[in-house]
PDB file of C-alpha atoms and ligand atoms in Angstrom:
ATOM      1  CA  MET B   1     291.342 133.788 149.327  1.00  0.00           C
ATOM      2  CA  ARG B   2     292.379 130.190 149.121  1.00  0.00           C
ATOM      3  CA  VAL B   3     295.771 129.576 150.651  1.00  0.00           C
ATOM      4  CA  PRO B   4     297.861 127.272 148.452  1.00  0.00           C
ATOM      5  CA  ILE B   5     298.587 124.024 149.942  1.00  0.00           C
ATOM      6  CA  ILE B   6     301.564 121.560 148.972  1.00  0.00           C
ATOM      7  CA  ALA B   7     301.546 118.343 150.877  1.00  0.00           C
ATOM      8  CA  GLY B   8     304.154 115.600 150.681  1.00  0.00           C
ATOM      9  CA  ASN B   9     302.801 112.015 150.982  1.00  0.00           C
ATOM     10  CA  TRP B  10     305.771 110.153 151.927  1.00  0.00           C
ATOM     11  CA  LYS B  11     303.657 106.878 151.694  1.00  0.00           C
ATOM     12  CA  MET B  12     305.456 103.836 153.251  1.00  0.00           C
ATOM     13  CA  ASN B  13     309.043 105.288 153.047  1.00  0.00           C
ATOM     14  CA  ASN B  14     311.543 106.636 155.476  1.00  0.00           C
ATOM     15  CA  ILE B  15     312.395 104.982 158.833  1.00  0.00           C
ATOM     16  CA  ILE B  16     312.825 107.599 161.638  1.00  0.00           C
ATOM     17  CA  SER B  17     316.503 108.526 161.056  1.00  0.00           C
ATOM     18  CA  GLN B  18     315.665 109.055 157.291  1.00  0.00           C
ATOM     19  CA  SER B  19     312.698 111.147 158.186  1.00  0.00           C
ATOM     20  CA  LEU B  20     314.885 113.419 160.451  1.00  0.00           C
ATOM     21  CA  LEU B  21     317.603 113.781 157.825  1.00  0.00           C
ATOM     22  CA  LEU B  22     314.924 114.714 155.271  1.00  0.00           C
ATOM     23  CA  ILE B  23     313.319 117.342 157.578  1.00  0.00           C
ATOM     24  CA  ASP B  24     316.906 118.655 158.523  1.00  0.00           C
ATOM     25  CA  ASN B  25     317.673 119.079 154.820  1.00  0.00           C
ATOM     26  CA  ILE B  26     314.321 120.871 154.255  1.00  0.00           C
ATOM     27  CA  LYS B  27     314.923 123.082 157.241  1.00  0.00           C
ATOM     28  CA  GLU B  28     318.075 124.309 155.574  1.00  0.00           C
ATOM     29  CA  HIS B  29     316.075 126.247 152.973  1.00  0.00           C
ATOM     30  CA  SER B  30     313.515 129.030 153.442  1.00  0.00           C
ATOM     31  CA  LEU B  31     310.008 128.162 152.433  1.00  0.00           C
ATOM     32  CA  ASN B  32     307.449 130.553 150.915  1.00  0.00           C
ATOM     33  CA  LYS B  33     305.210 131.579 154.025  1.00  0.00           C
ATOM     34  CA  GLU B  34     302.266 132.222 151.695  1.00  0.00           C
ATOM     35  CA  VAL B  35     302.033 128.533 150.856  1.00  0.00           C
ATOM     36  CA  GLU B  36     301.033 125.933 153.355  1.00  0.00           C
ATOM     37  CA  ALA B  37     303.623 123.146 153.480  1.00  0.00           C
ATOM     38  CA  VAL B  38     302.598 119.656 154.948  1.00  0.00           C
ATOM     39  CA  VAL B  39     304.352 116.401 155.204  1.00  0.00           C
ATOM     40  CA  CYS B  40     302.266 113.256 155.763  1.00  0.00           C
ATOM     41  CA  VAL B  41     304.405 110.765 157.156  1.00  0.00           C
ATOM     42  CA  PRO B  42     304.178 107.124 158.395  1.00  0.00           C
ATOM     43  CA  PHE B  43     302.388 106.627 161.806  1.00  0.00           C
ATOM     44  CA  THR B  44     305.736 105.505 163.390  1.00  0.00           C
ATOM     45  CA  ASN B  45     307.484 108.833 162.502  1.00  0.00           C
ATOM     46  CA  LEU B  46     304.804 111.308 163.613  1.00  0.00           C
ATOM     47  CA  ASN B  47     306.017 112.019 166.997  1.00  0.00           C
ATOM     48  CA  GLU B  48     309.590 112.607 165.982  1.00  0.00           C
ATOM     49  CA  VAL B  49     308.863 114.468 162.883  1.00  0.00           C
ATOM     50  CA  LYS B  50     306.445 116.740 165.044  1.00  0.00           C
ATOM     51  CA  LYS B  51     309.401 117.572 167.287  1.00  0.00           C
ATOM     52  CA  ALA B  52     311.602 118.086 164.307  1.00  0.00           C
ATOM     53  CA  ILE B  53     309.440 120.707 162.440  1.00  0.00           C
ATOM     54  CA  GLU B  54     308.555 122.701 165.763  1.00  0.00           C
ATOM     55  CA  GLY B  55     309.456 126.368 165.277  1.00  0.00           C
ATOM     56  CA  THR B  56     308.934 126.083 161.473  1.00  0.00           C
ATOM     57  CA  ASP B  57     305.679 126.652 159.583  1.00  0.00           C
ATOM     58  CA  ILE B  58     305.644 123.053 158.259  1.00  0.00           C
ATOM     59  CA  LYS B  59     302.406 121.190 159.153  1.00  0.00           C
ATOM     60  CA  LEU B  60     302.206 117.500 160.061  1.00  0.00           C
ATOM     61  CA  GLY B  61     299.903 114.932 158.431  1.00  0.00           C
ATOM     62  CA  ALA B  62     299.062 111.434 158.842  1.00  0.00           C
ATOM     63  CA  GLN B  63     298.340 109.163 155.727  1.00  0.00           C
ATOM     64  CA  ASN B  64     295.150 107.271 157.206  1.00  0.00           C
ATOM     65  CA  MET B  65     293.155 106.854 160.474  1.00  0.00           C
ATOM     66  CA  HIS B  66     290.298 104.846 161.719  1.00  0.00           C
ATOM     67  CA  TRP B  67     286.878 106.689 162.500  1.00  0.00           C
ATOM     68  CA  GLU B  68     286.484 105.419 166.103  1.00  0.00           C
ATOM     69  CA  ASN B  69     288.045 106.878 169.172  1.00  0.00           C
ATOM     70  CA  SER B  70     289.166 103.515 170.384  1.00  0.00           C
ATOM     71  CA  GLY B  71     288.158  99.885 170.412  1.00  0.00           C
ATOM     72  CA  ALA B  72     288.853  96.309 169.176  1.00  0.00           C
ATOM     73  CA  TYR B  73     290.428  97.329 165.803  1.00  0.00           C
ATOM     74  CA  THR B  74     293.721  95.540 165.698  1.00  0.00           C
ATOM     75  CA  GLY B  75     296.414  97.481 163.831  1.00  0.00           C
ATOM     76  CA  GLU B  76     294.236 100.705 163.452  1.00  0.00           C
ATOM     77  CA  ILE B  77     295.173 104.154 164.703  1.00  0.00           C
ATOM     78  CA  SER B  78     292.422 106.355 166.071  1.00  0.00           C
ATOM     79  CA  PRO B  79     291.867 110.204 165.546  1.00  0.00           C
ATOM     80  CA  LEU B  80     292.563 110.632 169.292  1.00  0.00           C
ATOM     81  CA  MET B  81     296.110 109.201 168.892  1.00  0.00           C
ATOM     82  CA  LEU B  82     296.718 111.433 165.993  1.00  0.00           C
ATOM     83  CA  LYS B  83     295.445 114.412 167.901  1.00  0.00           C
ATOM     84  CA  GLU B  84     297.683 113.746 170.957  1.00  0.00           C
ATOM     85  CA  ILE B  85     300.791 114.041 168.771  1.00  0.00           C
ATOM     86  CA  GLY B  86     299.571 117.278 167.165  1.00  0.00           C
ATOM     87  CA  VAL B  87     298.511 116.102 163.687  1.00  0.00           C
ATOM     88  CA  ASP B  88     297.037 118.891 161.620  1.00  0.00           C
ATOM     89  CA  TYR B  89     296.036 117.013 158.657  1.00  0.00           C
ATOM     90  CA  CYS B  90     295.032 113.346 157.546  1.00  0.00           C
ATOM     91  CA  ILE B  91     295.107 112.077 153.946  1.00  0.00           C
ATOM     92  CA  ILE B  92     291.767 109.897 153.824  1.00  0.00           C
ATOM     93  CA  GLY B  93     290.828 107.663 150.975  1.00  0.00           C
ATOM     94  CA  HIS B  94     294.104 107.628 149.063  1.00  0.00           C
ATOM     95  CA  SER B  95     293.565 105.424 145.875  1.00  0.00           C
ATOM     96  CA  GLU B  96     296.209 102.975 147.311  1.00  0.00           C
ATOM     97  CA  ARG B  97     293.973 102.481 150.408  1.00  0.00           C
ATOM     98  CA  ARG B  98     290.926 102.132 148.178  1.00  0.00           C
ATOM     99  CA  GLN B  99     292.781  99.591 145.906  1.00  0.00           C
ATOM    100  CA  TYR B 100     294.899  97.598 148.134  1.00  0.00           C
ATOM    101  CA  PHE B 101     293.047  97.799 151.329  1.00  0.00           C
ATOM    102  CA  GLY B 102     289.365  97.741 150.414  1.00  0.00           C
ATOM    103  CA  GLU B 103     288.387 101.297 151.501  1.00  0.00           C
ATOM    104  CA  THR B 104     284.995 102.073 150.297  1.00  0.00           C
ATOM    105  CA  ASP B 105     283.468 105.372 149.934  1.00  0.00           C
ATOM    106  CA  GLU B 106     281.239 104.723 153.039  1.00  0.00           C
ATOM    107  CA  MET B 107     284.520 104.259 155.134  1.00  0.00           C
ATOM    108  CA  VAL B 108     286.042 107.321 153.549  1.00  0.00           C
ATOM    109  CA  ASN B 109     282.738 109.365 154.639  1.00  0.00           C
ATOM    110  CA  LYS B 110     283.012 107.993 158.337  1.00  0.00           C
ATOM    111  CA  LYS B 111     286.730 108.920 158.340  1.00  0.00           C
ATOM    112  CA  VAL B 112     286.107 112.358 157.138  1.00  0.00           C
ATOM    113  CA  LYS B 113     283.443 113.047 159.631  1.00  0.00           C
ATOM    114  CA  SER B 114     285.535 111.691 162.462  1.00  0.00           C
ATOM    115  CA  ALA B 115     288.679 113.781 161.361  1.00  0.00           C
ATOM    116  CA  LEU B 116     286.579 116.895 161.246  1.00  0.00           C
ATOM    117  CA  LYS B 117     285.092 116.270 164.675  1.00  0.00           C
ATOM    118  CA  HIS B 118     288.711 115.871 166.065  1.00  0.00           C
ATOM    119  CA  ASN B 119     289.941 119.034 164.485  1.00  0.00           C
ATOM    120  CA  ILE B 120     291.978 117.191 162.012  1.00  0.00           C
ATOM    121  CA  LYS B 121     291.740 118.523 158.413  1.00  0.00           C
ATOM    122  CA  PRO B 122     291.077 115.747 155.942  1.00  0.00           C
ATOM    123  CA  ILE B 123     292.838 115.521 152.665  1.00  0.00           C
ATOM    124  CA  VAL B 124     290.148 113.639 150.688  1.00  0.00           C
ATOM    125  CA  CYS B 125     291.475 111.640 147.643  1.00  0.00           C
ATOM    126  CA  VAL B 126     289.408 111.067 144.546  1.00  0.00           C
ATOM    127  CA  GLY B 127     290.164 110.086 140.988  1.00  0.00           C
ATOM    128  CA  GLU B 128     289.537 107.699 138.192  1.00  0.00           C
ATOM    129  CA  THR B 129     291.450 104.728 136.784  1.00  0.00           C
ATOM    130  CA  LEU B 130     292.739 104.648 133.163  1.00  0.00           C
ATOM    131  CA  GLU B 131     289.951 102.366 132.159  1.00  0.00           C
ATOM    132  CA  GLU B 132     287.346 104.792 133.507  1.00  0.00           C
ATOM    133  CA  ARG B 133     289.017 107.784 131.623  1.00  0.00           C
ATOM    134  CA  GLU B 134     289.398 105.851 128.557  1.00  0.00           C
ATOM    135  CA  SER B 135     285.682 105.054 128.679  1.00  0.00           C
ATOM    136  CA  ALA B 136     284.859 108.771 129.402  1.00  0.00           C
ATOM    137  CA  LYS B 137     283.575 107.899 132.947  1.00  0.00           C
ATOM    138  CA  GLU B 138     285.928 110.097 134.817  1.00  0.00           C
ATOM    139  CA  GLU B 139     283.529 112.725 135.742  1.00  0.00           C
ATOM    140  CA  GLU B 140     280.755 110.273 136.816  1.00  0.00           C
ATOM    141  CA  VAL B 141     283.340 108.367 139.005  1.00  0.00           C
ATOM    142  CA  VAL B 142     284.792 111.523 140.616  1.00  0.00           C
ATOM    143  CA  LYS B 143     281.270 112.943 141.250  1.00  0.00           C
ATOM    144  CA  GLU B 144     280.153 109.929 143.025  1.00  0.00           C
ATOM    145  CA  GLN B 145     283.438 109.775 145.072  1.00  0.00           C
ATOM    146  CA  VAL B 146     283.069 113.434 146.032  1.00  0.00           C
ATOM    147  CA  LEU B 147     279.479 113.367 147.043  1.00  0.00           C
ATOM    148  CA  LYS B 148     279.788 110.224 149.106  1.00  0.00           C
ATOM    149  CA  ALA B 149     282.808 111.315 150.950  1.00  0.00           C
ATOM    150  CA  LEU B 150     280.949 114.529 151.930  1.00  0.00           C
ATOM    151  CA  GLU B 151     277.524 113.004 152.733  1.00  0.00           C
ATOM    152  CA  GLY B 152     276.194 114.548 155.834  1.00  0.00           C
ATOM    153  CA  ILE B 153     278.937 117.118 156.248  1.00  0.00           C
ATOM    154  CA  ASP B 154     277.800 120.693 156.945  1.00  0.00           C
ATOM    155  CA  LYS B 155     278.954 123.622 154.978  1.00  0.00           C
ATOM    156  CA  GLU B 156     280.673 125.100 158.078  1.00  0.00           C
ATOM    157  CA  TYR B 157     283.315 122.404 157.553  1.00  0.00           C
ATOM    158  CA  ILE B 158     284.244 123.101 154.003  1.00  0.00           C
ATOM    159  CA  LYS B 159     286.967 125.561 154.828  1.00  0.00           C
ATOM    160  CA  ASP B 160     288.695 122.748 156.574  1.00  0.00           C
ATOM    161  CA  ILE B 161     288.599 120.142 153.794  1.00  0.00           C
ATOM    162  CA  VAL B 162     290.997 119.575 151.225  1.00  0.00           C
ATOM    163  CA  ILE B 163     290.107 117.600 148.167  1.00  0.00           C
ATOM    164  CA  ALA B 164     292.965 116.029 146.198  1.00  0.00           C
ATOM    165  CA  TYR B 165     292.160 114.992 142.747  1.00  0.00           C
ATOM    166  CA  GLU B 166     294.603 112.090 141.854  1.00  0.00           C
ATOM    167  CA  PRO B 167     294.021 110.259 138.549  1.00  0.00           C
ATOM    168  CA  ILE B 168     295.191 106.715 139.518  1.00  0.00           C
ATOM    169  CA  TRP B 169     296.954 106.362 135.978  1.00  0.00           C
ATOM    170  CA  ALA B 170     299.095 109.307 136.951  1.00  0.00           C
ATOM    171  CA  ILE B 171     300.394 108.122 140.344  1.00  0.00           C
ATOM    172  CA  GLY B 172     304.072 107.031 140.360  1.00  0.00           C
ATOM    173  CA  THR B 173     303.785 106.547 136.604  1.00  0.00           C
ATOM    174  CA  GLY B 174     305.684 109.776 135.479  1.00  0.00           C
ATOM    175  CA  LYS B 175     302.347 110.470 133.423  1.00  0.00           C
ATOM    176  CA  THR B 176     300.940 113.852 134.761  1.00  0.00           C
ATOM    177  CA  ALA B 177     297.436 114.854 133.648  1.00  0.00           C
ATOM    178  CA  SER B 178     298.021 117.927 131.454  1.00  0.00           C
ATOM    179  CA  SER B 179     297.561 121.043 133.454  1.00  0.00           C
ATOM    180  CA  ASP B 180     294.323 121.744 131.395  1.00  0.00           C
ATOM    181  CA  ASP B 181     292.922 118.325 132.220  1.00  0.00           C
ATOM    182  CA  ALA B 182     293.848 118.714 135.948  1.00  0.00           C
ATOM    183  CA  ASN B 183     292.252 122.122 136.008  1.00  0.00           C
ATOM    184  CA  GLN B 184     289.085 121.052 134.281  1.00  0.00           C
ATOM    185  CA  MET B 185     288.722 118.269 136.713  1.00  0.00           C
ATOM    186  CA  CYS B 186     289.355 120.516 139.641  1.00  0.00           C
ATOM    187  CA  GLY B 187     286.993 123.006 138.283  1.00  0.00           C
ATOM    188  CA  PHE B 188     284.371 120.169 137.945  1.00  0.00           C
ATOM    189  CA  ILE B 189     284.787 119.198 141.687  1.00  0.00           C
ATOM    190  CA  ARG B 190     284.404 122.916 142.560  1.00  0.00           C
ATOM    191  CA  GLU B 191     280.941 122.944 140.536  1.00  0.00           C
ATOM    192  CA  ILE B 192     280.055 119.803 142.542  1.00  0.00           C
ATOM    193  CA  ILE B 193     280.750 121.663 145.843  1.00  0.00           C
ATOM    194  CA  GLY B 194     278.737 124.670 144.561  1.00  0.00           C
ATOM    195  CA  ASN B 195     275.635 122.712 143.717  1.00  0.00           C
ATOM    196  CA  LYS B 196     275.816 120.751 147.009  1.00  0.00           C
ATOM    197  CA  TYR B 197     276.362 123.859 149.327  1.00  0.00           C
ATOM    198  CA  ASP B 198     276.671 127.367 147.924  1.00  0.00           C
ATOM    199  CA  LYS B 199     278.888 129.891 146.275  1.00  0.00           C
ATOM    200  CA  GLU B 200     280.826 130.468 149.501  1.00  0.00           C
ATOM    201  CA  ALA B 201     281.698 126.959 149.807  1.00  0.00           C
ATOM    202  CA  LYS B 202     282.631 126.656 146.286  1.00  0.00           C
ATOM    203  CA  ASP B 203     285.070 129.684 146.590  1.00  0.00           C
ATOM    204  CA  ASN B 204     286.462 128.379 149.760  1.00  0.00           C
ATOM    205  CA  ILE B 205     286.993 124.659 149.211  1.00  0.00           C
ATOM    206  CA  ARG B 206     290.791 123.890 148.406  1.00  0.00           C
ATOM    207  CA  ILE B 207     291.534 121.480 145.614  1.00  0.00           C
ATOM    208  CA  GLN B 208     294.784 119.899 145.086  1.00  0.00           C
ATOM    209  CA  TYR B 209     296.033 118.001 141.986  1.00  0.00           C
ATOM    210  CA  GLY B 210     298.181 114.737 142.492  1.00  0.00           C
ATOM    211  CA  GLY B 211     299.863 112.389 140.395  1.00  0.00           C
ATOM    212  CA  SER B 212     303.610 112.615 139.418  1.00  0.00           C
ATOM    213  CA  VAL B 213     304.039 116.185 140.250  1.00  0.00           C
ATOM    214  CA  LYS B 214     307.613 117.335 140.002  1.00  0.00           C
ATOM    215  CA  PRO B 215     309.420 120.884 140.609  1.00  0.00           C
ATOM    216  CA  ASN B 216     309.418 121.089 136.616  1.00  0.00           C
ATOM    217  CA  THR B 217     305.488 120.761 136.386  1.00  0.00           C
ATOM    218  CA  ILE B 218     304.503 122.509 139.480  1.00  0.00           C
ATOM    219  CA  LYS B 219     304.519 126.128 138.184  1.00  0.00           C
ATOM    220  CA  GLU B 220     302.319 125.369 135.204  1.00  0.00           C
ATOM    221  CA  LEU B 221     299.762 123.561 137.480  1.00  0.00           C
ATOM    222  CA  MET B 222     299.628 126.114 140.126  1.00  0.00           C
ATOM    223  CA  ALA B 223     299.090 128.853 137.534  1.00  0.00           C
ATOM    224  CA  LYS B 224     295.721 127.331 136.807  1.00  0.00           C
ATOM    225  CA  GLU B 225     292.706 128.965 138.406  1.00  0.00           C
ATOM    226  CA  GLU B 226     291.102 125.962 139.931  1.00  0.00           C
ATOM    227  CA  ILE B 227     294.174 124.194 141.294  1.00  0.00           C
ATOM    228  CA  ASP B 228     295.180 125.285 144.875  1.00  0.00           C
ATOM    229  CA  GLY B 229     297.909 123.058 145.576  1.00  0.00           C
ATOM    230  CA  ALA B 230     299.402 119.633 145.107  1.00  0.00           C
ATOM    231  CA  LEU B 231     299.452 116.283 146.853  1.00  0.00           C
ATOM    232  CA  VAL B 232     303.126 114.774 145.981  1.00  0.00           C
ATOM    233  CA  GLY B 233     304.588 111.273 146.341  1.00  0.00           C
ATOM    234  CA  GLY B 234     308.019 110.680 144.980  1.00  0.00           C
ATOM    235  CA  ALA B 235     309.232 114.171 144.721  1.00  0.00           C
ATOM    236  CA  SER B 236     308.304 114.941 148.356  1.00  0.00           C
ATOM    237  CA  LEU B 237     311.130 112.377 149.340  1.00  0.00           C
ATOM    238  CA  VAL B 238     313.946 114.732 148.112  1.00  0.00           C
ATOM    239  CA  ALA B 239     314.374 117.692 150.198  1.00  0.00           C
ATOM    240  CA  GLU B 240     315.499 120.081 147.339  1.00  0.00           C
ATOM    241  CA  ASP B 241     312.414 118.987 145.212  1.00  0.00           C
ATOM    242  CA  PHE B 242     309.888 119.354 148.046  1.00  0.00           C
ATOM    243  CA  VAL B 243     311.376 122.863 148.809  1.00  0.00           C
ATOM    244  CA  ALA B 244     311.232 123.678 144.951  1.00  0.00           C
ATOM    245  CA  LEU B 245     307.578 122.607 144.923  1.00  0.00           C
ATOM    246  CA  VAL B 246     306.589 124.663 147.940  1.00  0.00           C
ATOM    247  CA  ASN B 247     308.547 127.723 146.512  1.00  0.00           C
ATOM    248  CA  TYR B 248     306.952 127.355 142.998  1.00  0.00           C
TER     249      TYR B 248
HETATM  250  P1  LIG S   1     303.459 110.452 142.843  1.00  0.00           P
HETATM  251  O1  LIG S   1     303.703 111.967 143.054  1.00  0.00           O
HETATM  252  O2  LIG S   1     304.702 109.726 143.299  1.00  0.00           O
HETATM  253  O3  LIG S   1     302.944 110.060 141.618  1.00  0.00           O
HETATM  254  O4  LIG S   1     302.426 110.190 144.074  1.00  0.00           O
HETATM  255  C1  LIG S   1     301.142 110.808 143.962  1.00  0.00           C
HETATM  256  C2  LIG S   1     300.365 110.500 145.048  1.00  0.00           C
HETATM  257  O5  LIG S   1     299.816 109.268 145.162  1.00  0.00           O
HETATM  258  C3  LIG S   1     300.241 111.392 146.152  1.00  0.00           C
HETATM  259  O6  LIG S   1     299.517 111.000 147.090  1.00  0.00           O
END
């Protein structure tokens, strides 16, 4: 059985005081214990948020990491640094990092391997642009991203990997992929995993949809067979909305 996972990606939002307020407001509600709830917060807020969620079931995530443990990489954060704080998850290869910061599939692969080595569960983001979808290349693009991200990774790690299908045209635009389109692509990704590994891996890998997910769209998405969760930007910044997403 795959445990559903709803992760909030706060992106570059919330100074520490705002983060603590948001967590306090989330804590006023009860969250469905059968759903894994994760908050992926800016680096500077990780430590304080970790303390604030102590005693709850909420998990902590980072939004990026370097693959090396230490070294001359000015401005970067290493897996050891994240591990010390107690980070459970790390978003890797978000389209905003690929688009604005030049992250390549090769870098994504190194980061995924390093995260797994350090017991940090990677949330690996893949997804096509509008142009790619309009020229019917979405499956080709997503397949390449998935296979490159997982290159050289053993089957035993599959249970710790989450793949987030986030079509770039649906991020922050208010345009959600239809639940059927999202389900179809998540199913396609599951097939890729099945072909690369085996049926067990195919059945175990958790696949999220992301892109303008809101409280009024989550139920329909989560009802789909292939969708195991959501990676949520905007709506995760509002306590009531995040709670509604987790309690879909
Ligand atoms: P929005 O939910 O704001 O569209 O963001 C999606 C996203 O990029 C999550 O990683």
